[in-house]
Short mmCIF file of C-alpha atoms in Angstrom, two decimals:
data_model
loop_
_atom_site.label_atom_id
_atom_site.label_comp_id
_atom_site.label_asym_id
_atom_site.label_seq_id
_atom_site.Cartn_x
_atom_site.Cartn_y
_atom_site.Cartn_z
CA MET A 1 118.16 115.49 93.13
CA LYS A 2 116.79 113.58 90.18
CA ALA A 3 114.12 111.48 91.91
CA LEU A 4 112.55 114.52 93.58
CA LYS A 5 112.60 116.64 90.41
CA GLU A 6 111.00 113.84 88.41
CA ARG A 7 108.33 113.48 91.06
CA ILE A 8 107.58 117.21 91.03
CA ILE A 9 107.15 117.06 87.26
CA LYS A 10 104.97 113.94 87.49
CA ASP A 11 102.75 114.79 90.47
CA GLY A 12 103.20 118.49 91.29
CA ILE A 13 100.22 120.68 90.43
CA ILE A 14 100.82 124.30 89.52
CA ARG A 15 98.13 126.86 90.33
CA GLU A 16 97.89 130.56 89.53
CA GLY A 17 99.77 132.80 91.97
CA ASN A 18 102.95 130.70 92.08
CA VAL A 19 101.31 127.91 94.06
CA LEU A 20 102.89 124.47 93.73
CA LYS A 21 100.80 121.70 95.25
CA VAL A 22 102.86 118.67 96.18
CA ASP A 23 100.47 117.28 98.77
CA SER A 24 100.25 113.87 97.11
CA PHE A 25 103.82 113.02 98.12
CA LEU A 26 105.44 115.75 100.26
CA ASN A 27 103.16 117.50 102.74
CA HIS A 28 99.81 115.78 103.24
CA GLN A 29 100.33 112.30 101.86
CA LEU A 30 103.97 111.40 102.46
CA ASP A 31 106.01 109.12 100.20
CA ILE A 32 108.37 107.69 102.78
CA GLU A 33 110.48 105.84 100.17
CA LEU A 34 111.18 109.17 98.46
CA PHE A 35 111.95 110.71 101.87
CA GLU A 36 114.56 107.97 102.42
CA LYS A 37 116.29 108.96 99.19
CA MET A 38 116.15 112.59 100.29
CA GLY A 39 117.58 111.70 103.70
CA GLU A 40 120.45 109.83 102.06
CA GLU A 41 121.12 112.81 99.79
CA PHE A 42 121.18 115.27 102.72
CA LYS A 43 123.65 112.95 104.44
CA ARG A 44 125.83 112.88 101.31
CA ARG A 45 125.81 116.67 101.01
CA PHE A 46 126.67 117.25 104.67
CA GLU A 47 129.12 114.33 104.87
CA GLY A 48 132.00 114.99 107.26
CA GLU A 49 130.17 117.75 109.15
CA LYS A 50 129.66 117.33 112.86
CA ILE A 51 125.91 117.35 113.44
CA THR A 52 124.33 116.58 116.82
CA LYS A 53 120.73 117.60 116.15
CA ILE A 54 118.29 118.16 113.34
CA LEU A 55 115.91 121.10 113.84
CA THR A 56 112.66 121.47 111.93
CA ILE A 57 109.26 123.14 112.31
CA GLU A 58 105.81 121.62 112.62
CA ALA A 59 104.02 120.21 110.79
CA SER A 60 105.22 119.22 107.35
CA GLY A 61 108.94 119.45 108.12
CA ILE A 62 108.70 116.73 110.77
CA ALA A 63 108.48 113.69 108.49
CA ILE A 64 111.40 114.68 106.24
CA ALA A 65 113.54 115.61 109.26
CA SER A 66 112.70 112.33 111.04
CA ILE A 67 113.59 110.13 108.09
CA ALA A 68 116.77 112.16 107.45
CA ALA A 69 117.73 111.75 111.12
CA ARG A 70 118.12 108.01 110.55
CA TYR A 71 121.12 108.72 108.30
CA PHE A 72 122.68 111.24 110.68
CA LYS A 73 121.89 109.12 113.76
CA VAL A 74 120.84 112.16 115.79
CA PRO A 75 117.59 113.27 117.47
CA VAL A 76 115.13 115.65 115.84
CA VAL A 77 113.79 118.74 117.61
CA PHE A 78 110.77 120.43 116.10
CA ALA A 79 109.88 124.05 116.76
CA LYS A 80 106.25 124.55 117.73
CA LYS A 81 104.06 127.27 116.32
CA THR A 82 102.06 129.16 118.88
CA GLN A 83 99.92 132.24 119.15
CA THR A 84 99.93 132.16 122.93
CA LYS A 85 100.69 135.63 124.26
CA ASN A 86 102.55 134.61 127.38
CA ILE A 87 105.37 132.24 126.77
CA ALA A 88 107.30 130.93 129.76
CA GLY A 89 110.98 131.77 130.09
CA ASP A 90 112.24 128.24 129.49
CA VAL A 91 111.94 128.43 125.69
CA TYR A 92 113.72 130.15 122.83
CA THR A 93 111.32 132.11 120.65
CA SER A 94 111.29 133.96 117.37
CA LYS A 95 108.59 135.37 115.11
CA VAL A 96 107.62 134.04 111.70
CA GLU A 97 105.32 135.65 109.18
CA SER A 98 103.26 133.12 107.28
CA PHE A 99 103.09 133.66 103.52
CA THR A 100 100.13 131.29 103.18
CA HIS A 101 98.03 132.60 106.05
CA GLY A 102 99.22 136.21 106.29
CA LYS A 103 99.68 135.96 110.06
CA VAL A 104 102.60 136.39 112.39
CA TYR A 105 103.15 133.58 114.86
CA ASP A 106 105.77 132.70 117.43
CA ILE A 107 107.90 129.61 117.12
CA ILE A 108 109.34 128.08 120.24
CA VAL A 109 111.87 125.45 121.25
CA SER A 110 112.43 124.33 124.81
CA LYS A 111 115.83 125.48 126.10
CA GLN A 112 116.51 121.93 127.24
CA PHE A 113 116.81 120.68 123.70
CA LEU A 114 119.20 123.17 122.09
CA THR A 115 122.39 124.14 123.85
CA GLU A 116 125.73 125.68 122.97
CA LYS A 117 127.15 122.17 122.69
CA ASP A 118 124.89 121.37 119.72
CA SER A 119 125.77 121.49 116.02
CA VAL A 120 122.49 121.90 114.22
CA LEU A 121 121.25 121.03 110.74
CA ILE A 122 117.91 122.65 109.90
CA ILE A 123 115.64 120.62 107.61
CA ASP A 124 112.37 121.76 106.06
CA ASP A 125 110.13 120.87 103.13
CA PHE A 126 109.84 124.27 101.42
CA LEU A 127 111.82 127.47 101.07
CA ALA A 128 110.03 130.45 99.51
CA ASN A 129 110.34 133.82 101.25
CA GLY A 130 112.66 132.30 103.86
CA LYS A 131 110.74 133.51 106.93
CA ALA A 132 110.47 130.10 108.61
CA LEU A 133 114.11 129.28 107.95
CA ILE A 134 115.29 132.66 109.26
CA GLY A 135 113.15 132.15 112.38
CA LEU A 136 114.71 128.73 112.95
CA ALA A 137 118.22 130.13 112.44
CA GLU A 138 117.43 132.79 115.06
CA LEU A 139 116.46 130.09 117.56
CA VAL A 140 119.78 128.33 116.93
CA LYS A 141 121.67 131.59 117.40
CA GLU A 142 119.79 132.38 120.60
CA SER A 143 120.72 128.96 121.99
CA GLY A 144 124.43 129.44 121.32
CA ALA A 145 124.51 126.27 119.21
CA THR A 146 126.46 126.08 115.95
CA LEU A 147 124.38 126.24 112.77
CA VAL A 148 125.93 123.81 110.28
CA GLY A 149 123.48 124.57 107.49
CA ALA A 150 120.03 123.99 106.12
CA GLY A 151 118.66 121.20 103.95
CA ILE A 152 115.49 121.96 101.99
CA ALA A 153 113.44 119.70 99.77
CA ILE A 154 111.98 122.27 97.36
CA GLU A 155 113.27 125.82 96.96
CA LYS A 156 111.23 128.34 95.00
CA GLY A 157 114.28 129.94 93.42
CA PHE A 158 112.27 132.85 92.02
CA GLN A 159 111.36 134.00 95.54
CA VAL A 160 113.77 135.85 97.79
CA GLY A 161 114.39 133.27 100.55
CA GLY A 162 117.28 131.34 99.01
CA LYS A 163 119.16 134.53 98.13
CA LEU A 164 118.67 135.99 101.63
CA ILE A 165 119.84 132.81 103.33
CA ARG A 166 122.92 132.33 101.09
CA GLU A 167 123.91 135.99 101.47
CA SER A 168 123.67 135.68 105.25
CA GLY A 169 126.41 133.05 105.05
CA ILE A 170 124.27 130.05 105.95
CA ARG A 171 125.11 126.95 103.94
CA LEU A 172 121.95 126.02 102.05
CA GLU A 173 121.40 122.73 100.25
CA SER A 174 118.13 122.50 98.33
CA LEU A 175 117.32 119.21 96.60
CA ALA A 176 115.22 120.85 93.88
CA ILE A 177 115.37 124.55 92.99
CA ILE A 178 112.57 125.86 90.82
CA ASP A 179 113.59 128.94 88.80
CA GLU A 180 110.40 129.36 86.82
CA MET A 181 106.92 128.01 87.13
CA SER A 182 103.69 128.59 85.24
CA VAL A 183 100.43 126.78 84.63
CA GLU A 184 101.17 126.69 80.89
CA GLY A 185 104.93 126.13 80.86
CA GLY A 186 105.31 123.84 83.89
CA VAL A 187 108.42 123.86 86.05
CA VAL A 188 111.94 124.93 85.11
CA PHE A 189 114.67 123.75 87.49
CA ARG A 190 117.92 125.61 88.11
CA MET B 1 107.16 97.26 124.83
CA LYS B 2 110.13 97.15 127.16
CA ALA B 3 112.34 99.86 125.62
CA LEU B 4 109.53 102.41 125.65
CA LYS B 5 108.45 101.60 129.23
CA GLU B 6 112.03 101.88 130.44
CA ARG B 7 112.37 105.22 128.70
CA ILE B 8 109.15 106.54 130.26
CA ILE B 9 110.47 105.57 133.71
CA LYS B 10 113.87 107.12 132.99
CA ASP B 11 112.89 110.37 131.26
CA GLY B 12 109.15 110.88 131.72
CA ILE B 13 108.22 113.69 134.09
CA ILE B 14 104.96 113.43 136.05
CA ARG B 15 103.14 116.62 136.97
CA GLU B 16 100.03 117.20 139.07
CA GLY B 17 96.78 116.71 137.15
CA ASN B 18 97.79 113.47 135.43
CA VAL B 19 100.25 115.22 133.13
CA LEU B 20 103.06 113.05 131.76
CA LYS B 21 105.78 115.03 130.01
CA VAL B 22 107.71 112.95 127.51
CA ASP B 23 108.93 115.83 125.37
CA SER B 24 112.59 114.86 125.70
CA PHE B 25 112.08 111.79 123.49
CA LEU B 26 108.53 111.55 122.10
CA ASN B 27 106.87 114.83 121.15
CA HIS B 28 109.25 117.78 121.03
CA GLN B 29 112.70 116.23 120.88
CA LEU B 30 112.32 112.92 119.02
CA ASP B 31 114.48 109.86 119.66
CA ILE B 32 114.41 108.36 116.17
CA GLU B 33 116.22 105.17 117.26
CA LEU B 34 113.46 104.50 119.77
CA PHE B 35 110.88 105.26 117.07
CA GLU B 36 112.51 102.60 114.87
CA LYS B 37 112.02 100.02 117.62
CA MET B 38 108.41 101.17 117.97
CA GLY B 39 107.87 100.90 114.22
CA GLU B 40 109.23 97.37 114.22
CA GLU B 41 106.95 96.46 117.12
CA PHE B 42 103.86 97.88 115.35
CA LYS B 43 104.81 95.81 112.30
CA ARG B 44 105.14 92.68 114.47
CA ARG B 45 101.75 93.26 116.09
CA PHE B 46 99.95 93.86 112.80
CA GLU B 47 101.90 91.17 110.89
CA GLY B 48 99.82 89.48 108.19
CA GLU B 49 97.28 92.32 108.00
CA LYS B 50 96.77 94.03 104.66
CA ILE B 51 97.64 97.69 105.20
CA THR B 52 97.86 100.23 102.35
CA LYS B 53 98.12 103.47 104.33
CA ILE B 54 99.08 104.82 107.71
CA LEU B 55 96.92 107.68 108.98
CA THR B 56 98.01 110.04 111.73
CA ILE B 57 97.33 113.58 112.92
CA GLU B 58 99.59 116.60 113.09
CA ALA B 59 101.93 117.38 114.68
CA SER B 60 103.41 114.86 117.09
CA GLY B 61 101.95 111.75 115.42
CA ILE B 62 103.79 112.45 112.17
CA ALA B 63 107.27 111.32 113.18
CA ILE B 64 106.18 108.01 114.71
CA ALA B 65 103.89 107.28 111.76
CA SER B 66 106.62 108.12 109.24
CA ILE B 67 109.22 105.88 110.85
CA ALA B 68 106.65 103.06 111.25
CA ALA B 69 105.72 103.42 107.57
CA ARG B 70 109.22 102.21 106.63
CA TYR B 71 108.34 98.78 108.07
CA PHE B 72 104.93 98.62 106.39
CA LYS B 73 106.23 100.08 103.11
CA VAL B 74 103.18 102.29 102.68
CA PRO B 75 102.61 106.08 102.49
CA VAL B 76 101.57 108.17 105.48
CA VAL B 77 98.62 110.56 105.37
CA PHE B 78 98.34 113.08 108.15
CA ALA B 79 95.08 114.75 109.10
CA LYS B 80 95.37 118.52 109.44
CA LYS B 81 93.88 120.50 112.29
CA THR B 82 91.99 123.58 111.24
CA GLN B 83 89.71 126.16 112.71
CA THR B 84 88.73 127.49 109.31
CA LYS B 85 84.97 127.88 109.15
CA ASN B 86 84.53 127.12 105.46
CA ILE B 87 86.06 123.88 104.38
CA ALA B 88 85.88 122.96 100.71
CA GLY B 89 83.99 119.85 99.67
CA ASP B 90 87.02 117.85 98.60
CA VAL B 91 87.99 116.82 102.13
CA TYR B 92 86.71 114.45 104.80
CA THR B 93 86.19 116.22 108.10
CA SER B 94 85.41 115.40 111.70
CA LYS B 95 85.47 117.30 114.96
CA VAL B 96 87.92 116.76 117.81
CA GLU B 97 87.80 118.25 121.27
CA SER B 98 91.23 119.01 122.66
CA PHE B 99 91.82 117.91 126.24
CA THR B 100 94.90 120.11 126.55
CA HIS B 101 93.49 123.29 125.05
CA GLY B 102 89.76 122.88 125.78
CA LYS B 103 88.85 123.79 122.19
CA VAL B 104 86.99 122.02 119.43
CA TYR B 105 88.73 121.91 116.08
CA ASP B 106 88.09 120.26 112.74
CA ILE B 107 90.43 117.67 111.32
CA ILE B 108 90.55 117.20 107.58
CA VAL B 109 91.98 114.77 105.05
CA SER B 110 91.86 115.34 101.31
CA LYS B 111 89.48 112.87 99.63
CA GLN B 112 92.22 112.03 97.15
CA PHE B 113 94.30 110.28 99.78
CA LEU B 114 91.77 107.97 101.45
CA THR B 115 89.50 105.82 99.32
CA GLU B 116 87.37 102.70 99.72
CA LYS B 117 90.28 100.68 98.32
CA ASP B 118 92.48 101.57 101.31
CA SER B 119 93.16 99.47 104.41
CA VAL B 120 94.22 101.91 107.08
CA LEU B 121 96.34 101.66 110.22
CA ILE B 122 96.02 104.70 112.48
CA ILE B 123 99.16 105.62 114.44
CA ASP B 124 99.45 108.27 117.14
CA ASP B 125 101.71 109.13 120.06
CA PHE B 126 99.16 109.40 122.87
CA LEU B 127 95.76 107.98 123.78
CA ALA B 128 93.94 109.58 126.73
CA ASN B 129 90.27 110.49 126.28
CA GLY B 130 90.30 109.04 122.78
CA LYS B 131 88.87 112.09 121.01
CA ALA B 132 91.62 112.37 118.37
CA LEU B 133 91.54 108.63 117.63
CA ILE B 134 87.73 108.60 117.35
CA GLY B 135 87.94 111.59 115.00
CA LEU B 136 90.49 109.78 112.82
CA ALA B 137 88.35 106.61 112.80
CA GLU B 138 85.41 108.73 111.61
CA LEU B 139 87.46 110.05 108.70
CA VAL B 140 88.32 106.48 107.70
CA LYS B 141 84.66 105.45 107.92
CA GLU B 142 83.56 108.46 105.88
CA SER B 143 86.06 107.53 103.15
CA GLY B 144 84.76 103.95 102.89
CA ALA B 145 88.24 102.59 103.62
CA THR B 146 88.78 99.60 105.93
CA LEU B 147 90.11 100.42 109.39
CA VAL B 148 92.59 97.68 110.31
CA GLY B 149 93.35 99.06 113.76
CA ALA B 150 95.24 101.65 115.74
CA GLY B 151 98.78 101.64 117.08
CA ILE B 152 99.51 103.99 119.97
CA ALA B 153 102.81 104.70 121.73
CA ILE B 154 101.52 105.62 125.20
CA GLU B 155 98.00 104.90 126.46
CA LYS B 156 96.81 106.51 129.67
CA GLY B 157 94.90 103.41 130.78
CA PHE B 158 93.21 105.27 133.64
CA GLN B 159 91.41 107.54 131.19
CA VAL B 160 88.42 106.47 129.14
CA GLY B 161 89.84 106.43 125.59
CA GLY B 162 91.22 102.90 125.47
CA LYS B 163 88.02 101.41 126.86
CA LEU B 164 85.84 103.35 124.39
CA ILE B 165 87.96 102.34 121.41
CA ARG B 166 88.16 98.64 122.38
CA GLU B 167 84.40 98.49 123.06
CA SER B 168 83.71 100.01 119.65
CA GLY B 169 85.41 96.97 118.11
CA ILE B 170 88.53 98.75 116.86
CA ARG B 171 91.70 96.73 117.32
CA LEU B 172 93.96 98.79 119.55
CA GLU B 173 97.64 98.08 120.15
CA SER B 174 99.32 100.36 122.69
CA LEU B 175 103.05 99.92 123.29
CA ALA B 176 102.89 101.16 126.89
CA ILE B 177 99.69 101.34 128.95
CA ILE B 178 99.88 103.37 132.14
CA ASP B 179 97.32 102.27 134.74
CA GLU B 180 98.39 104.53 137.56
CA MET B 181 100.52 107.60 137.77
CA SER B 182 101.44 109.99 140.56
CA VAL B 183 104.18 112.45 141.39
CA GLU B 184 105.06 110.41 144.50
CA GLY B 185 104.55 106.85 143.24
CA GLY B 186 105.70 107.19 139.64
CA VAL B 187 104.20 105.13 136.84
CA VAL B 188 102.47 101.72 137.07
CA PHE B 189 102.15 99.88 133.76
CA ARG B 190 99.35 97.43 132.95
#
């Protein structure tokens, strides 16, 4: 998606260790006009698919999912991160390993809000090692709902997540896929 | 706001200890159509005010703030919760005591995204003891930005937050103020 790629080139900051900071428009300060274009593009890519719910994960996925939901006219459900040991039986849970923080945490969704009648589109801001997305897909599976696919804003194409997800048969639509990235050379899109 | 009050009566669940569960439409599953009506109402209430940014706090404030931002045509900045001991000098910080979890945590906003040139509207889903809102107002003050006011979805009018905020001179617009609440008697709005 042209507008997003241009914005990454203009305002993304590359740091050593494959870090891409996009917090001026994507995950700390949020450019809602850009999110509207992204929402429209997700709708275009998943046109004709039956979708009853958008699933995302707190915190930075929530804004993109909420704006996208306007185009799909469905509710958003966001999975909560928790490190609580005892989780009540009325939630679906899976485990996610955080790349940034090096911790394992549980993600949970109340059973009320995902059922076998749902057709789910997962939306998130970033895809790198794929752990969050795999965790979300597991929640969908556990609920008996149909997983229609996943829409991602920025995929780090040089990390393993995208490959894992595509090979598992999940339809993955990333609006910008970065194949190479360096402080000197900038960003190369697929 | 009528649509929100009706929805609280229809789908809100009251539990002992002044707990109001609205997670089927406000803070776990999100009814984006309702949020659009809320965004429009915030815009109506703050009509004519100069607003350059909407500030909220993760996680459940993000969706309401993002949808509201469409009507104000401004970016959203969300404060992050952290329990990291060492916070770098490029952020504004304040402390918030959580009513639900009984913990104190820091909230941070990057200095890049709030400056003295900004006129800020704070938006959040809930107001009870006011700690989160006071913490956000402190961040705005620290940045030198102008605080235009605060827009809240549900105010628990029987708790102290609303009174504290109004007495401090901050303009507060709550879309539904609950003055009484009990498992037997239901909800009484102001």
